[in-house]
Short mmCIF file of C-alpha atoms in Angstrom, two decimals:
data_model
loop_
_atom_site.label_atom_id
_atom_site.label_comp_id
_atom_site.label_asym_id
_atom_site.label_seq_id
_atom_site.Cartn_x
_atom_site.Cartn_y
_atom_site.Cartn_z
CA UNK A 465 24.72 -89.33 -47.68
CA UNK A 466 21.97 -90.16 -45.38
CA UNK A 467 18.75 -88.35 -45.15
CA UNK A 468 17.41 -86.85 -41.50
CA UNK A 469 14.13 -88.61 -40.41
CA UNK A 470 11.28 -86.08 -40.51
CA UNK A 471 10.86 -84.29 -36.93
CA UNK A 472 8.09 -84.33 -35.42
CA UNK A 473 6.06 -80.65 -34.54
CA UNK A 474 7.11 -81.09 -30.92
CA UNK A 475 10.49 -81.84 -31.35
CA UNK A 476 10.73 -78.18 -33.30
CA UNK A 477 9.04 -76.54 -30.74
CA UNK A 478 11.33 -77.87 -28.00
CA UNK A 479 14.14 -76.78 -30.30
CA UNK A 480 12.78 -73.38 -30.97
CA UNK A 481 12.51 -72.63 -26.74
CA UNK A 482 16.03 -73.93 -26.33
CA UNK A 483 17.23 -71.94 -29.09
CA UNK A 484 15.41 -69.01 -27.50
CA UNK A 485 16.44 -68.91 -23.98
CA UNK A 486 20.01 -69.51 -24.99
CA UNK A 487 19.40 -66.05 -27.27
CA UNK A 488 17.60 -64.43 -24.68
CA UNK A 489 20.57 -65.52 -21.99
CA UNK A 490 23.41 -64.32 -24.54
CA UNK A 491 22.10 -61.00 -24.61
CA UNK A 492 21.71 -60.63 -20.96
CA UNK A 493 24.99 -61.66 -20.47
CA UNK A 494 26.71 -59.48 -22.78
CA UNK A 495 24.36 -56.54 -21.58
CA UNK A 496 25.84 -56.97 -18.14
CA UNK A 497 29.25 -57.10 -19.76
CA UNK A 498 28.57 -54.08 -21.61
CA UNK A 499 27.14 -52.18 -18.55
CA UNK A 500 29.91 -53.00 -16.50
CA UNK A 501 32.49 -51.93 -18.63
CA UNK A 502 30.98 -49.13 -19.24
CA UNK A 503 30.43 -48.20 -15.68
CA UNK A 504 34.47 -49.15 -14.89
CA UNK A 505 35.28 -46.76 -17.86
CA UNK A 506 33.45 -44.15 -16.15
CA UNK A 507 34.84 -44.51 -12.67
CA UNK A 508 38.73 -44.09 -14.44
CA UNK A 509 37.32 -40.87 -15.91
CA UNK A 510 36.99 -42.35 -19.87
CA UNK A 511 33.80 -40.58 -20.70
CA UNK A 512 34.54 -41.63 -24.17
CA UNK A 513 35.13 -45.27 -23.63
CA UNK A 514 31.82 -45.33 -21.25
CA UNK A 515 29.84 -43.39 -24.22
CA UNK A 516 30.89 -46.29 -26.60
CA UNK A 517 30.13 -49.53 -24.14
CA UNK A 518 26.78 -47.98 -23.63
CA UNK A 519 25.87 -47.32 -27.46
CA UNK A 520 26.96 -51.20 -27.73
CA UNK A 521 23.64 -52.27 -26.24
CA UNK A 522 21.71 -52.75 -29.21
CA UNK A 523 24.09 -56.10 -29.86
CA UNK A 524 22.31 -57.83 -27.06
CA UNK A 525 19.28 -56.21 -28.00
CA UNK A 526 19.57 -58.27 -31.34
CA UNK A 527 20.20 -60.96 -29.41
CA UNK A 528 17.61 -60.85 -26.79
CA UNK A 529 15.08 -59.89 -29.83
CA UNK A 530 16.21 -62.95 -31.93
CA UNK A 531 15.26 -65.10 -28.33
CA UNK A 532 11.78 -63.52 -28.42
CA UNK A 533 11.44 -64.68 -31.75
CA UNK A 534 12.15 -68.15 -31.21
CA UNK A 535 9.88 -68.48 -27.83
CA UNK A 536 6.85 -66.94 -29.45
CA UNK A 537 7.09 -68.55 -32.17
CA UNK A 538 7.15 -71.78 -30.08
CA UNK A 539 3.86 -71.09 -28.48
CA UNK A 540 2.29 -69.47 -31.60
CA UNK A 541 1.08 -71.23 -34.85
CA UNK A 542 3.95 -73.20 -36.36
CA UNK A 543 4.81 -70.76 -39.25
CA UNK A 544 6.81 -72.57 -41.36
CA UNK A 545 7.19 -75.81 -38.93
CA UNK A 546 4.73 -77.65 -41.74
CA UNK A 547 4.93 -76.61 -45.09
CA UNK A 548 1.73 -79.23 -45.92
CA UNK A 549 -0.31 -78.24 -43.13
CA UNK A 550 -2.59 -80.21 -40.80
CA UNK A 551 -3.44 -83.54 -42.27
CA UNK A 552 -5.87 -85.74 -42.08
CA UNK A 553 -4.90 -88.71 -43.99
CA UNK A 554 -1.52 -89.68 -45.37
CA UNK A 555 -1.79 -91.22 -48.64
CA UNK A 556 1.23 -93.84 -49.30
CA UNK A 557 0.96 -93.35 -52.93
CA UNK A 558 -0.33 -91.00 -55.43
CA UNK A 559 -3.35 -93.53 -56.65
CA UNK A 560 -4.27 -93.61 -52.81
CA UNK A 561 -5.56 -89.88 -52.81
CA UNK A 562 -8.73 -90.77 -55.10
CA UNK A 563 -9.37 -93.60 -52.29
CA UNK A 564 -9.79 -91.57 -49.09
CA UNK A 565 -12.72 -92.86 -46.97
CA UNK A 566 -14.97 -90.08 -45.78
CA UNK A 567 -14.94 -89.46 -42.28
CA UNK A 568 -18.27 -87.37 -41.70
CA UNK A 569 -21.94 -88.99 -40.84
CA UNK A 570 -23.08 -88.71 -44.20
CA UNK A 571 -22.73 -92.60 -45.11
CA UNK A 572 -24.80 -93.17 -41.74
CA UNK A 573 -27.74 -90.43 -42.98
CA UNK A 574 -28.20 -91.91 -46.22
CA UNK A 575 -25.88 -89.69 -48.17
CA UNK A 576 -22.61 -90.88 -50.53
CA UNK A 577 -19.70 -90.27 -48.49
CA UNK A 578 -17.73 -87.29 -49.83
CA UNK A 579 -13.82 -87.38 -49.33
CA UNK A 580 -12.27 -84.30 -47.98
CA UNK A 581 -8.74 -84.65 -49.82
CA UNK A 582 -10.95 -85.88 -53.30
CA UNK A 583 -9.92 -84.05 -56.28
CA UNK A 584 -13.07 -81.63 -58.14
CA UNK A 585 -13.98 -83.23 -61.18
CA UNK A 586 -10.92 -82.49 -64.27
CA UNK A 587 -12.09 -79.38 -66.49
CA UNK A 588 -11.05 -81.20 -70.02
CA UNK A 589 -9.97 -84.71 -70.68
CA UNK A 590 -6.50 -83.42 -71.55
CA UNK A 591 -5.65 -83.03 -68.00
CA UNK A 592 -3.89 -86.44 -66.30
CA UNK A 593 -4.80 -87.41 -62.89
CA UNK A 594 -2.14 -86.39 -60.12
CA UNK A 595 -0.93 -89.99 -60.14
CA UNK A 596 -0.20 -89.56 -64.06
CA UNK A 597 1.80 -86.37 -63.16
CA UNK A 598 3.90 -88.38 -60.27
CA UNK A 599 4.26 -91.31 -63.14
CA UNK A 600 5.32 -88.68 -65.47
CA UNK A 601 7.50 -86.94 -63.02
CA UNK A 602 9.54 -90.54 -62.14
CA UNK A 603 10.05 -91.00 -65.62
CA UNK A 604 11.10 -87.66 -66.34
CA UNK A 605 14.23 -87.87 -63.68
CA UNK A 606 14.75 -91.93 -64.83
CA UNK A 607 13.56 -93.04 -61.35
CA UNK A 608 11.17 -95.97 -60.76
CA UNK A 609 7.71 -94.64 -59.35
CA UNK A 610 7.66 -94.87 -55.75
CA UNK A 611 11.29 -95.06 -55.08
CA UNK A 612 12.73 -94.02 -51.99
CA UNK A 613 13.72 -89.80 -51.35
CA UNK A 614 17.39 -90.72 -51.27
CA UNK A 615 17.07 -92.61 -54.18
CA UNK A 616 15.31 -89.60 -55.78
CA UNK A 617 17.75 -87.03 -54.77
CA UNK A 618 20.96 -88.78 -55.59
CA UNK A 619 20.07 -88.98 -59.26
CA UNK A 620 18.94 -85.49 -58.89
CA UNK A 621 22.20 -84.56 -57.63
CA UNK A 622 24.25 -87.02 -59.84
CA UNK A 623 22.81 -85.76 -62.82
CA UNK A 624 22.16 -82.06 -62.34
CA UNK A 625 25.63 -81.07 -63.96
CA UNK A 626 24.40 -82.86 -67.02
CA UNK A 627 21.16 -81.20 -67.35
CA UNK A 628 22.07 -77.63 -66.35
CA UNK A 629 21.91 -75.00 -69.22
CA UNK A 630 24.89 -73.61 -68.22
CA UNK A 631 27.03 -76.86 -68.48
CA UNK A 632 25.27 -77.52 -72.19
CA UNK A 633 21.89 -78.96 -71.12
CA UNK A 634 19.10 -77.75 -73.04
CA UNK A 635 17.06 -75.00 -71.23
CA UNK A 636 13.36 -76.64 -71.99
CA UNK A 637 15.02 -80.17 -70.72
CA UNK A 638 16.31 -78.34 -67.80
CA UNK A 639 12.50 -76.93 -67.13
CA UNK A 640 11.17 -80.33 -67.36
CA UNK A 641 13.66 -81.84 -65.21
CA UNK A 642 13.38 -78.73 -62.31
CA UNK A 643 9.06 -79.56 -62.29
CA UNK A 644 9.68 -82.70 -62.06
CA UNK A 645 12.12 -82.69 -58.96
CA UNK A 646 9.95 -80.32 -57.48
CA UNK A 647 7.05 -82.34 -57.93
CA UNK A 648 8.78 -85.34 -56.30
CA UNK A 649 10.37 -83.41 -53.77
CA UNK A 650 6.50 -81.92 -52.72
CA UNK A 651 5.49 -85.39 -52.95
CA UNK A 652 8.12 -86.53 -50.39
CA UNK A 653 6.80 -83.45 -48.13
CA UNK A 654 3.42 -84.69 -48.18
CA UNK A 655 4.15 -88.17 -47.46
CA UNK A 656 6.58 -87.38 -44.23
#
């Protein structure tokens, strides 16, 4: 199974507006179909019937609110369009993210350039960089570091049965294992 290419921020925008004016068009539609039966209903005398098309209205109400949704949140911030945020730099691999060039006037006053994306300073010597953890995290799931996301996810998927508690896997193995997708799987985020 193939993997989507990442879309780009406009391209989910775009989506969002179509996806909103084809709510927002929906729920006029069945409005109107709603009035007018309800109107024909009452000309033939069924008060009932008229009663009941009109309380209908809050379907294309969902409909219409579902649309508004979708445009504002086209024109808005991007809620969940980016789960990493704006970036600045895109690192190619965890080693790179120690590396950053600064991009502020402090080489040109005299200063030492300070990286925005640089990592403080660890607290104890226990702690592994982040490219350690990525190492660690390859290893873990019996990938090669800096193999491709498909390549990542199929032995995910191939051996999840395996590693499940509930199929026999051992629970602190199956721990492990979940970190160390999820690391991966932010790392693939970050990257795209």
């Amino acid at each position: 199974m193939q993997s989507r290419p990442p879309r780009s921020q406009a391209g989910r925008r775009l989506r969002a507006v179509r996806n909103g004016l084809v709510s927002l068009a929906l729920g006029a539609l069945l409005a109107l179909a709603l009035l007018l039966h309800s109107e024909q209903a009452r000309r033939q005398g069924d008060l009932v019937l008229a009663r009941d098309s009109l309380r209908m209205l809050w379907s294309p109400a969902v409909f219409a609110g579902v649309g508004l949704v979708f445009l504002l949140r086209s024109i808005g911030p991007p809620y969940r369009l980016s789960r990493s945020g704006p970036r600045r730099y895109q690192a190619e691999s965890p080693s790179e993210l120690h590396s950053v060039p600064a991009r502020s006037s402090a080489a040109s006053a005299g200063k030492p350039p300070v990286s925005p994306l640089a990592a403080p300073p660890p607290a104890t010597a226990a702690v592994p960089p982040a490219g350690d953890r990525y190492v660690q995290a390859c290893q873990e799931l019996g990938v090669s570091p800096g193999a491709d996301w498909v390549v990542i996810r199929a032995t995910w998927r191939r051996q999840l049965h395996h590693w499940h508690p509930d199929n026999g896997g051992e629970p602190e193995q199956w721990i492990r294992k979940k970190a160390a997708y999820a690391l991966l799987e932010a790392w693939e985020q970050f990257r795209a």
